[in-house]
CSV table of C-alpha atoms in Angstrom, one decimal:
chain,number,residue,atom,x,y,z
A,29,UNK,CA,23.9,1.9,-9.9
A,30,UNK,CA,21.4,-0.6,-11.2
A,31,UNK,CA,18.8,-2.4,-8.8
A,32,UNK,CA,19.1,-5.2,-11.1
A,33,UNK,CA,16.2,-7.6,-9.1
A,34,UNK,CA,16.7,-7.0,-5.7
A,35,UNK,CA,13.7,-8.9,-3.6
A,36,UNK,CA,13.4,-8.7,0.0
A,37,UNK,CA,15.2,-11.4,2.6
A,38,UNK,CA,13.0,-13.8,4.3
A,39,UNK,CA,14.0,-11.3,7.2
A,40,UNK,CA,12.7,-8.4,5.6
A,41,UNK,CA,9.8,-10.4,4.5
A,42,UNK,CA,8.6,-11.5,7.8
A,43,UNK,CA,9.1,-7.4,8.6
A,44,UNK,CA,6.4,-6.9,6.1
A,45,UNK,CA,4.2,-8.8,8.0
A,46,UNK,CA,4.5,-7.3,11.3
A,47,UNK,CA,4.6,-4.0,9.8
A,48,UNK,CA,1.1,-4.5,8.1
A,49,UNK,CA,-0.3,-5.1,11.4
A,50,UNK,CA,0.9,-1.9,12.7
A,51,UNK,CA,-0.8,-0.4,9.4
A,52,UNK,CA,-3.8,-1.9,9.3
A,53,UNK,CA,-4.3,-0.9,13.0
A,54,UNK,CA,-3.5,2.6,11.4
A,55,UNK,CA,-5.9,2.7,8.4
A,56,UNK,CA,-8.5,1.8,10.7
A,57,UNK,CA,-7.9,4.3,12.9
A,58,UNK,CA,-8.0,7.1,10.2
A,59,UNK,CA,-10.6,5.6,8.3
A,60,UNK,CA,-13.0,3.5,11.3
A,61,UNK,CA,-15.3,1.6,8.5
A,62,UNK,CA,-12.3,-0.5,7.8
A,63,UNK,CA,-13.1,-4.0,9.6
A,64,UNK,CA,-9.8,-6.0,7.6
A,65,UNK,CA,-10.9,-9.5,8.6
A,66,UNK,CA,-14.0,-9.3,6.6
A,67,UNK,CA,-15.3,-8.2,3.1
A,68,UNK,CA,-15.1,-5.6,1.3
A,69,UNK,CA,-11.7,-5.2,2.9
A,70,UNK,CA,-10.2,-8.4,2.4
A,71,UNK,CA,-6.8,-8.0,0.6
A,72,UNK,CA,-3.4,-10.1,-0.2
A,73,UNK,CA,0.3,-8.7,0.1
A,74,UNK,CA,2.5,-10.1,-2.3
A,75,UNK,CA,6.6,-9.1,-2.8
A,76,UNK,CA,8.3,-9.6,-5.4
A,77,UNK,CA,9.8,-12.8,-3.3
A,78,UNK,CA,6.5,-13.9,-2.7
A,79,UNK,CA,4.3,-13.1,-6.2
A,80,UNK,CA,2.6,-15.6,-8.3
A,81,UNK,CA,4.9,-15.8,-11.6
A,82,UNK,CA,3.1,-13.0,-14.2
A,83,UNK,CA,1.1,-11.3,-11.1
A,84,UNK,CA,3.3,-8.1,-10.9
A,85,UNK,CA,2.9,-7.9,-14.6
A,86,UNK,CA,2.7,-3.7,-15.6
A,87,UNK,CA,3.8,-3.1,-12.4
A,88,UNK,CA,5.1,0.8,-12.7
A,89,UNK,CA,8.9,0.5,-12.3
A,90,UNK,CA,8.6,3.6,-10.5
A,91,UNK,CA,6.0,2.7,-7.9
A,92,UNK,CA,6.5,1.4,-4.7
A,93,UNK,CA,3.3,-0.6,-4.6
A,94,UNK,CA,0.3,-1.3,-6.6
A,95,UNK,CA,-3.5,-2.3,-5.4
A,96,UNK,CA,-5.0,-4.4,-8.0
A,97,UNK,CA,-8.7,-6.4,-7.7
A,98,UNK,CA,-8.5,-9.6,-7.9
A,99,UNK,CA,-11.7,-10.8,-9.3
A,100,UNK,CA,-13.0,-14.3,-8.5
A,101,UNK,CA,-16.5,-14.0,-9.5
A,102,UNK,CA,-18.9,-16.4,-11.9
A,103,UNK,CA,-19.6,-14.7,-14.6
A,104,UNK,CA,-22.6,-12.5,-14.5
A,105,UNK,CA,-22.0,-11.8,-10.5
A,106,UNK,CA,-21.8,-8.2,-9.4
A,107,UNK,CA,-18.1,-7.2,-8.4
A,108,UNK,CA,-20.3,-5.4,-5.7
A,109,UNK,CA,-20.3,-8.4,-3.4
A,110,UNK,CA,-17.1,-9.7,-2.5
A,111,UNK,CA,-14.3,-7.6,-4.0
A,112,UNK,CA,-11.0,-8.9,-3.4
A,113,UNK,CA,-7.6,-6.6,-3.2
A,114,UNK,CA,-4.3,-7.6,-4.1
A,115,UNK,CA,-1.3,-5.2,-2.7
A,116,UNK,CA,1.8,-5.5,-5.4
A,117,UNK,CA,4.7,-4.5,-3.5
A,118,UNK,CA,7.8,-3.1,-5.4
A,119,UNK,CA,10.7,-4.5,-3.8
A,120,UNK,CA,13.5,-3.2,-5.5
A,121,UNK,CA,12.2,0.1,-5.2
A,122,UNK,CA,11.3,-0.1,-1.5
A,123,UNK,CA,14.9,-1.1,-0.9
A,124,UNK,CA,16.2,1.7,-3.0
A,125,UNK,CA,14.5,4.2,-0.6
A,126,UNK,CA,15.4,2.5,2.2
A,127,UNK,CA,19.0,2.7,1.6
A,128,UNK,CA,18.4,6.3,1.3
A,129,UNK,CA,17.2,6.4,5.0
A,130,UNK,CA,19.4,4.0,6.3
A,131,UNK,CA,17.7,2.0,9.4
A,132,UNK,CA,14.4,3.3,7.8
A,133,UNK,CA,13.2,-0.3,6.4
A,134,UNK,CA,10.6,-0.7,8.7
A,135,UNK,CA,8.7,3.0,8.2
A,136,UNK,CA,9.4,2.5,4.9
A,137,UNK,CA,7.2,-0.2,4.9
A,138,UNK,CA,4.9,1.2,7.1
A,139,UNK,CA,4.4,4.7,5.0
A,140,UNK,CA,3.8,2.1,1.8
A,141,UNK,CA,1.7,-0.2,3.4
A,142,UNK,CA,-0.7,2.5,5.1
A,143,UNK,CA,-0.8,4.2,2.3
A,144,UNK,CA,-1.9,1.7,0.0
A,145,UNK,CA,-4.5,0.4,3.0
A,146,UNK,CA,-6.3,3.4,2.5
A,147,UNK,CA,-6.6,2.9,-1.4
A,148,UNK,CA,-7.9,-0.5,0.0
A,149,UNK,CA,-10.9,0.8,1.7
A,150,UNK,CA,-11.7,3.7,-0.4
A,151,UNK,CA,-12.5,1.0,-3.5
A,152,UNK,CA,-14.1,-1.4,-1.5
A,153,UNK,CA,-16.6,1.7,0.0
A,154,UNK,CA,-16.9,2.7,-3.6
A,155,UNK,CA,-15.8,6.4,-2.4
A,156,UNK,CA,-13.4,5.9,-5.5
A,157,UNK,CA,-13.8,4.2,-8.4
A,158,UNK,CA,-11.2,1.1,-9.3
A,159,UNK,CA,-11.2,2.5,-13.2
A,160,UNK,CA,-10.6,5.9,-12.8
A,161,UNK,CA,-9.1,8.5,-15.8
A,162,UNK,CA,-5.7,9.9,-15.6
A,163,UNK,CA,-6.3,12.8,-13.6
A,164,UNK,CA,-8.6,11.2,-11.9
A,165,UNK,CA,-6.1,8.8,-10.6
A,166,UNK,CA,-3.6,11.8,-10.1
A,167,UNK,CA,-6.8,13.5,-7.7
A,168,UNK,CA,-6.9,10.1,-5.6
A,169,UNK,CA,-3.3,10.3,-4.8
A,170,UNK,CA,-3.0,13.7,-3.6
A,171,UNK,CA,-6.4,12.7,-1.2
A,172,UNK,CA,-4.7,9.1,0.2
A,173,UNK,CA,-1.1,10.9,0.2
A,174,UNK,CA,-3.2,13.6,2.9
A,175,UNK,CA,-5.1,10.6,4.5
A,176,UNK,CA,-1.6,9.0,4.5
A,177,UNK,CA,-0.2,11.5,6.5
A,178,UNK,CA,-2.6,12.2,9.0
A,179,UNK,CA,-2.8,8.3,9.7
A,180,UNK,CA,1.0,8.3,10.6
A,181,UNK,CA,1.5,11.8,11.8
A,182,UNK,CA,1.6,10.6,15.7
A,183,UNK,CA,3.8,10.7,17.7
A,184,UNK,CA,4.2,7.8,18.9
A,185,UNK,CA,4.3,6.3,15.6
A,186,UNK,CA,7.0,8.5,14.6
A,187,UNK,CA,9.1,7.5,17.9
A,188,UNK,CA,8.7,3.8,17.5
A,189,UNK,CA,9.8,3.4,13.6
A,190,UNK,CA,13.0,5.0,13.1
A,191,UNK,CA,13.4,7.2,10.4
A,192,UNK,CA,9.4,8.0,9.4
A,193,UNK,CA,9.7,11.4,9.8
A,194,UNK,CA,12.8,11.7,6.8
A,195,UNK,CA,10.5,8.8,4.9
A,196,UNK,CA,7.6,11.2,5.4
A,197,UNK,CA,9.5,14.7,4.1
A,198,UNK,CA,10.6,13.0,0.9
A,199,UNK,CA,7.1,11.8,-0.1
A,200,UNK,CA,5.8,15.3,1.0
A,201,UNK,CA,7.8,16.8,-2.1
């Protein structure tokens, strides 16, 4: 079955907001430096509904989400300063694991989102770098995939997004 260009509903894209609420509230808990009102944390969610025409360019058809930097900065000026994220989401991807845990939308969302939050902070502290090699990148995963889990292994997270725990098992694989 193809996914041909599936994007989210203006319903599921208003879940996307509430959900990133829930896990930003999350990522700060697991990682307390995170303040996301101000810099270095600031950061954008586009869908594929929602993204600027060429901005999920090189998006990995495989991955659920992206971060990218979005740099605004007069030439010369040190990233350092005010570095700006940008969080890519993968809609038709998102909805094909979602339909594999059906009623699961929501943590779906939520497992993505946290998980992608975390990559958030650790570039914006610098306790990864942006530019990173292969297995470097490969390393960083297996570290936010842990911090991942720990952020959402509660349970009353679990009991108030139906599903998390299956959406959790498959990414544990």
């Amino acid at each position: 079955k193809s996914l041909g260009r599936r994007i989210f509903t203006e319903s599921e894209s208003a879940r996307v907001e509430r959900v990133s609420v829930v896990a930003e509230e999350l990522t700060s808990d697991a990682l307390p430096v995170a303040d996301f009102a101000s810099p270095p944390f600031t950061y954008d969610i586009e869908t594929a509904a929602t993204q600027d025409s060429g901005s999920a360019a090189g998006l990995p058809r495989r991955a659920l989400a992206e971060v990218r930097r979005v740099v605004r900065f007069p030439f010369g000026y040190a990233q350092r300063h005010d570095p700006r994220f940008r969080v890519l989401l993968n809609d038709p991807r998102i909805l094909a694991v979602s339909d594999r845990h059906p009623g699961a939308f929501d943590a779906v969302l939520l497992f993505v989102l946290t998980h992608e939050l975390i990559h958030v902070i650790r570039f914006a502290t610098f306790r990864r770098e942006f530019e990173a090699s292969r297995r470097a990148r490969r390393q960083e995963e297996d570290v936010v995939r842990s911090l991942t889990d720990a952020a959402l292994d509660r349970r009353t997270v679990r009991q108030s997004f139906q599903g998390l725990d299956g959406v959790l098992d498959r990414f544990r694989r």
